[in-house]
Short mmCIF file of C-alpha atoms in Angstrom, two decimals:
data_model
loop_
_atom_site.label_atom_id
_atom_site.label_comp_id
_atom_site.label_asym_id
_atom_site.label_seq_id
_atom_site.Cartn_x
_atom_site.Cartn_y
_atom_site.Cartn_z
CA UNK A 216 0.20 0.01 0.05
CA UNK A 217 1.38 3.41 -0.95
CA UNK A 218 1.89 5.62 2.13
CA UNK A 219 2.83 9.29 2.13
CA UNK A 220 5.89 10.15 4.30
CA UNK A 221 7.31 13.31 5.88
CA UNK A 222 11.04 14.14 6.68
CA UNK A 223 11.46 11.47 9.23
CA UNK A 224 11.61 8.68 6.50
CA UNK A 225 14.68 10.27 4.67
CA UNK A 226 17.18 8.18 6.56
CA UNK A 227 15.19 4.98 5.76
CA UNK A 228 14.84 5.72 2.28
CA UNK A 229 18.52 6.77 1.61
CA UNK A 230 19.58 3.38 3.45
CA UNK A 231 17.13 1.46 1.32
CA UNK A 232 18.44 2.88 -1.98
CA UNK A 233 22.37 2.46 -0.64
CA UNK A 234 24.60 1.68 -3.48
CA UNK A 235 21.86 1.99 -5.99
CA UNK A 236 21.88 5.75 -5.76
CA UNK A 237 24.16 5.78 -8.94
CA UNK A 238 20.95 4.55 -10.87
CA UNK A 239 18.40 6.89 -9.04
CA UNK A 240 20.64 9.85 -8.29
CA UNK A 241 18.29 12.48 -8.90
CA UNK A 242 15.66 10.94 -6.61
CA UNK A 243 18.43 10.37 -4.04
CA UNK A 244 20.04 13.88 -4.35
CA UNK A 245 16.69 16.02 -4.74
CA UNK A 246 15.34 14.23 -1.60
CA UNK A 247 18.42 15.19 0.53
CA UNK A 248 18.60 18.71 -1.01
CA UNK A 249 14.71 19.48 -0.67
CA UNK A 250 13.15 16.95 1.66
CA UNK A 251 9.49 16.43 1.75
CA UNK A 252 7.81 19.68 2.84
CA UNK A 253 6.79 22.41 0.80
CA UNK A 254 4.78 22.98 -2.60
CA UNK A 255 5.70 20.71 -5.36
CA UNK A 256 7.51 18.31 -3.01
CA UNK A 257 6.02 14.94 -1.80
CA UNK A 258 7.57 11.25 -0.56
CA UNK A 259 5.55 8.17 -1.04
CA UNK A 260 6.63 4.63 -0.03
CA UNK A 261 5.39 1.06 -0.06
CA UNK A 262 6.18 -1.29 2.72
CA UNK A 263 5.91 -5.08 3.01
CA UNK A 264 4.16 -7.04 5.57
CA UNK A 265 6.95 -6.75 7.85
CA UNK A 266 7.13 -2.81 7.45
CA UNK A 267 10.23 -2.91 5.21
CA UNK A 268 10.27 -0.71 2.25
CA UNK A 269 9.69 -2.09 -1.02
CA UNK A 270 9.41 0.89 -3.33
CA UNK A 271 9.90 4.79 -3.36
CA UNK A 272 8.13 7.48 -5.30
CA UNK A 273 9.28 10.96 -4.95
CA UNK A 274 7.76 14.25 -6.50
CA UNK A 275 10.26 16.96 -7.16
CA UNK A 276 8.07 19.67 -8.58
CA UNK A 277 7.20 18.64 -12.20
CA UNK A 278 9.01 15.15 -12.02
CA UNK A 279 8.02 12.06 -10.32
CA UNK A 280 11.14 9.92 -9.50
CA UNK A 281 10.53 6.03 -9.08
CA UNK A 282 12.90 3.33 -7.31
CA UNK A 283 12.51 -0.10 -6.15
CA UNK A 284 15.08 -3.15 -5.57
CA UNK A 285 12.30 -5.74 -6.69
CA UNK A 286 8.99 -5.89 -8.27
CA UNK A 287 7.67 -2.43 -8.70
CA UNK A 288 3.94 -1.63 -7.67
CA UNK A 289 2.80 -0.39 -11.16
CA UNK A 290 -0.74 0.21 -10.14
CA UNK A 291 0.16 2.25 -7.43
CA UNK A 292 2.43 4.20 -9.52
CA UNK A 293 -0.28 4.65 -12.25
CA UNK A 294 -2.82 5.89 -9.70
CA UNK A 295 -0.08 8.55 -8.43
CA UNK A 296 0.81 9.59 -11.85
CA UNK A 297 -2.94 10.13 -12.64
CA UNK A 298 -3.34 12.18 -9.38
CA UNK A 299 -0.01 14.55 -9.87
CA UNK A 300 0.13 14.51 -13.58
CA UNK A 301 3.79 15.21 -13.63
CA UNK A 302 5.52 16.52 -16.53
CA UNK A 303 8.35 13.96 -16.08
CA UNK A 304 8.48 10.35 -14.53
CA UNK A 305 11.82 9.03 -14.31
CA UNK A 306 13.31 5.51 -13.25
CA UNK A 307 15.27 2.70 -14.51
CA UNK A 308 14.15 0.83 -17.59
CA UNK A 309 12.64 -1.95 -15.70
CA UNK A 310 10.53 0.31 -13.88
CA UNK A 311 9.33 2.73 -16.55
CA UNK A 312 8.80 0.25 -19.51
CA UNK A 313 5.72 -1.25 -17.89
CA UNK A 314 4.20 2.18 -17.09
CA UNK A 315 4.99 3.25 -20.63
CA UNK A 316 2.98 0.25 -21.91
CA UNK A 317 0.00 1.09 -19.79
CA UNK A 318 -0.40 4.68 -20.12
CA UNK A 319 -2.38 6.27 -22.85
CA UNK A 320 -0.75 6.29 -26.26
CA UNK A 321 0.69 9.58 -27.25
CA UNK A 322 0.57 11.04 -23.80
CA UNK A 323 4.01 10.73 -23.05
CA UNK A 324 7.33 10.80 -25.05
CA UNK A 325 9.76 7.95 -24.11
CA UNK A 326 13.71 8.71 -23.64
CA UNK A 327 16.24 5.99 -22.68
CA UNK A 328 19.69 6.97 -21.55
CA UNK A 329 22.81 5.06 -20.39
CA UNK A 330 24.15 6.21 -17.02
CA UNK A 331 27.85 6.29 -17.34
CA UNK A 332 30.88 6.95 -15.09
CA UNK A 333 34.53 7.24 -15.52
CA UNK A 334 37.49 6.58 -13.36
CA UNK A 335 40.21 8.07 -15.30
CA UNK A 336 41.28 11.59 -16.25
CA UNK A 337 40.03 12.91 -19.68
CA UNK A 338 42.00 14.46 -22.36
CA UNK A 339 40.32 17.82 -23.94
CA UNK A 340 42.20 20.91 -24.93
CA UNK A 341 40.96 24.20 -26.28
CA UNK A 342 42.44 27.62 -26.69
CA UNK A 343 39.34 28.92 -24.91
CA UNK A 344 39.48 28.62 -21.04
CA UNK A 345 36.80 26.79 -18.91
CA UNK A 346 35.61 29.06 -16.17
CA UNK A 347 33.09 28.86 -13.36
CA UNK A 348 29.78 30.58 -13.72
CA UNK A 349 27.78 32.47 -11.45
CA UNK A 350 24.17 33.80 -11.29
CA UNK A 351 25.01 36.61 -13.75
CA UNK A 352 25.68 34.07 -16.36
CA UNK A 353 22.46 32.18 -15.88
CA UNK A 354 20.33 34.23 -18.53
CA UNK A 355 22.68 33.44 -21.35
CA UNK A 356 23.30 29.84 -20.13
CA UNK A 357 19.63 29.03 -20.23
CA UNK A 358 19.08 30.62 -23.45
CA UNK A 359 21.81 28.53 -24.95
CA UNK A 360 20.53 25.30 -23.06
CA UNK A 361 16.92 25.92 -24.37
CA UNK A 362 17.87 25.33 -27.95
CA UNK A 363 18.46 21.73 -27.13
CA UNK A 364 15.21 19.38 -27.15
CA UNK A 365 16.26 17.66 -23.97
CA UNK A 366 15.70 20.95 -22.17
CA UNK A 367 12.94 22.81 -24.08
CA UNK A 368 10.68 19.91 -23.77
CA UNK A 369 10.88 19.92 -19.96
CA UNK A 370 11.52 23.50 -19.08
CA UNK A 371 10.24 27.02 -19.73
CA UNK A 372 13.06 29.60 -20.10
CA UNK A 373 12.06 31.12 -16.70
CA UNK A 374 11.81 27.82 -14.89
CA UNK A 375 15.22 26.89 -16.18
CA UNK A 376 16.56 30.08 -14.99
CA UNK A 377 15.00 29.55 -11.69
CA UNK A 378 16.18 26.01 -11.25
CA UNK A 379 20.00 27.04 -12.22
CA UNK A 380 19.87 30.04 -9.70
CA UNK A 381 18.54 27.88 -6.90
CA UNK A 382 21.20 25.13 -7.41
CA UNK A 383 23.99 27.79 -7.43
CA UNK A 384 22.32 29.53 -4.34
CA UNK A 385 22.09 26.38 -2.43
CA UNK A 386 25.63 24.82 -3.22
CA UNK A 387 24.13 21.85 -4.87
CA UNK A 388 25.15 22.23 -8.28
CA UNK A 389 27.96 24.31 -10.46
CA UNK A 390 27.88 25.64 -13.91
CA UNK A 391 30.81 26.16 -16.18
CA UNK A 392 31.34 28.23 -19.44
CA UNK A 393 33.56 29.03 -22.25
CA UNK A 394 33.48 32.37 -23.99
CA UNK A 395 35.44 33.90 -27.08
CA UNK A 396 37.76 36.62 -26.60
CA UNK A 397 34.81 39.20 -27.21
CA UNK A 398 32.73 37.53 -24.16
CA UNK A 399 30.38 35.51 -26.42
CA UNK A 400 29.07 32.34 -24.62
CA UNK A 401 29.80 29.44 -26.98
CA UNK A 402 29.80 26.29 -24.63
CA UNK A 403 28.37 25.55 -21.13
CA UNK A 404 28.43 22.42 -18.93
CA UNK A 405 27.32 21.68 -15.46
CA UNK A 406 27.14 19.75 -12.21
CA UNK A 407 23.43 19.68 -11.82
CA UNK A 408 23.73 17.90 -8.47
CA UNK A 409 26.26 16.97 -5.95
CA UNK A 410 26.79 15.22 -2.70
CA UNK A 411 29.94 14.47 -0.94
CA UNK A 412 30.40 11.24 -3.04
CA UNK A 413 28.75 12.06 -6.27
CA UNK A 414 28.18 14.70 -8.94
CA UNK A 415 25.79 14.56 -11.91
CA UNK A 416 27.51 15.93 -15.12
CA UNK A 417 25.01 17.38 -17.59
CA UNK A 418 23.98 20.36 -19.28
CA UNK A 419 26.73 20.25 -22.13
CA UNK A 420 25.47 22.47 -24.71
CA UNK A 421 27.74 24.14 -27.41
CA UNK A 422 26.74 27.01 -29.77
CA UNK A 423 25.48 25.43 -33.01
CA UNK A 424 27.88 27.83 -34.94
CA UNK A 425 31.01 26.79 -32.91
CA UNK A 426 30.51 22.78 -33.24
CA UNK A 427 33.09 20.67 -34.60
CA UNK A 428 35.88 22.72 -32.88
CA UNK A 429 36.41 20.64 -29.81
CA UNK A 430 34.78 22.96 -27.50
CA UNK A 431 32.31 20.31 -26.15
CA UNK A 432 34.95 17.67 -25.45
CA UNK A 433 37.27 20.28 -23.82
CA UNK A 434 34.63 21.52 -21.36
CA UNK A 435 33.44 17.94 -20.69
CA UNK A 436 36.91 16.71 -20.01
CA UNK A 437 37.40 19.79 -17.61
CA UNK A 438 34.34 19.04 -15.67
CA UNK A 439 34.94 15.18 -15.37
CA UNK A 440 38.75 16.03 -14.18
CA UNK A 441 37.54 18.64 -11.56
CA UNK A 442 35.23 15.80 -9.99
CA UNK A 443 37.61 13.27 -10.14
CA UNK A 444 40.38 15.56 -8.59
CA UNK A 445 37.91 16.53 -5.80
CA UNK A 446 37.61 12.84 -4.89
CA UNK A 447 34.06 12.32 -6.31
CA UNK A 448 32.37 9.96 -8.71
CA UNK A 449 31.09 11.69 -11.70
CA UNK A 450 27.80 10.34 -13.37
CA UNK A 451 26.22 11.25 -16.49
CA UNK A 452 23.65 10.45 -19.23
CA UNK A 453 24.20 9.21 -22.54
CA UNK A 454 21.41 8.55 -25.17
CA UNK A 455 20.89 4.92 -25.93
CA UNK A 456 20.03 5.41 -29.32
CA UNK A 457 23.38 6.53 -31.02
CA UNK A 458 25.61 3.49 -31.50
CA UNK A 459 28.61 5.35 -32.70
CA UNK A 460 28.49 7.94 -29.49
CA UNK A 461 28.16 4.85 -27.30
CA UNK A 462 31.17 3.17 -28.89
CA UNK A 463 33.45 6.19 -28.80
CA UNK A 464 32.46 6.53 -24.86
CA UNK A 465 33.46 3.08 -24.48
CA UNK A 466 36.74 3.43 -26.22
CA UNK A 467 37.37 6.61 -24.13
CA UNK A 468 37.22 4.49 -21.16
CA UNK A 469 33.66 5.31 -19.63
CA UNK A 470 31.75 2.45 -17.65
CA UNK A 471 28.22 1.85 -18.34
CA UNK A 472 26.13 1.61 -15.05
CA UNK A 473 22.61 0.95 -15.98
CA UNK A 474 19.66 2.06 -18.19
CA UNK A 475 17.66 5.17 -17.19
CA UNK A 476 14.43 6.12 -18.72
CA UNK A 477 12.07 8.90 -18.94
CA UNK A 478 8.41 9.66 -19.75
CA UNK A 479 8.05 13.33 -20.61
CA UNK A 480 4.35 14.53 -20.88
CA UNK A 481 3.19 16.00 -24.27
CA UNK A 482 1.37 19.27 -23.64
#
């Protein structure tokens, strides 16, 4: 049975997730960052007959994150989705695929990504320096990010600006930029969530007019290397539908940890 919980359940949930935080890192990190109280937040769990956790569902504003070690309670999740009508539903492929097959056709777009990590320093050089960004850079960064499908299908421009600023202010993420000599923003990357152990590396966007010059590789390598030198483990998404890109990342030394799926509501 699905049960709504308060902050007192957070230690139980994080213990239940354990090492699997690498495959449900947004649930794990957003729960630690924001907790269960406030508009747009909510935590639900399922317990077995002995009171042990068997599934977790966490609402983080427009997203609903799902996790379970074993058989996932699909009907409970479908009922919660119908009630909350989230913009995005996320979880491992094993959790999301059965929901996808049951939800109304055309209601959600399906995206599948590999979760990857790397244990070595990466190579990537450019004449343009990688610099940390602050709140003043956010409007330009958000404008560049909104050119990409993965962001403009989930966020509004204002919503993305708000999210980026919030993570900077709360110290839960960092932004990086590359600029030309005249100050034009041509590439960005980010640590979108961090704990003492993990850092989620995403937000890579390069100016379409500047692609093919190694900027993306350079800013990506810089971000991965920073995380490693700080003693953290970096995690990132990689689209599962591009075999050439997957092959390249394997040759570069990335390790593939699992498959992460998203259902994005079509408005």
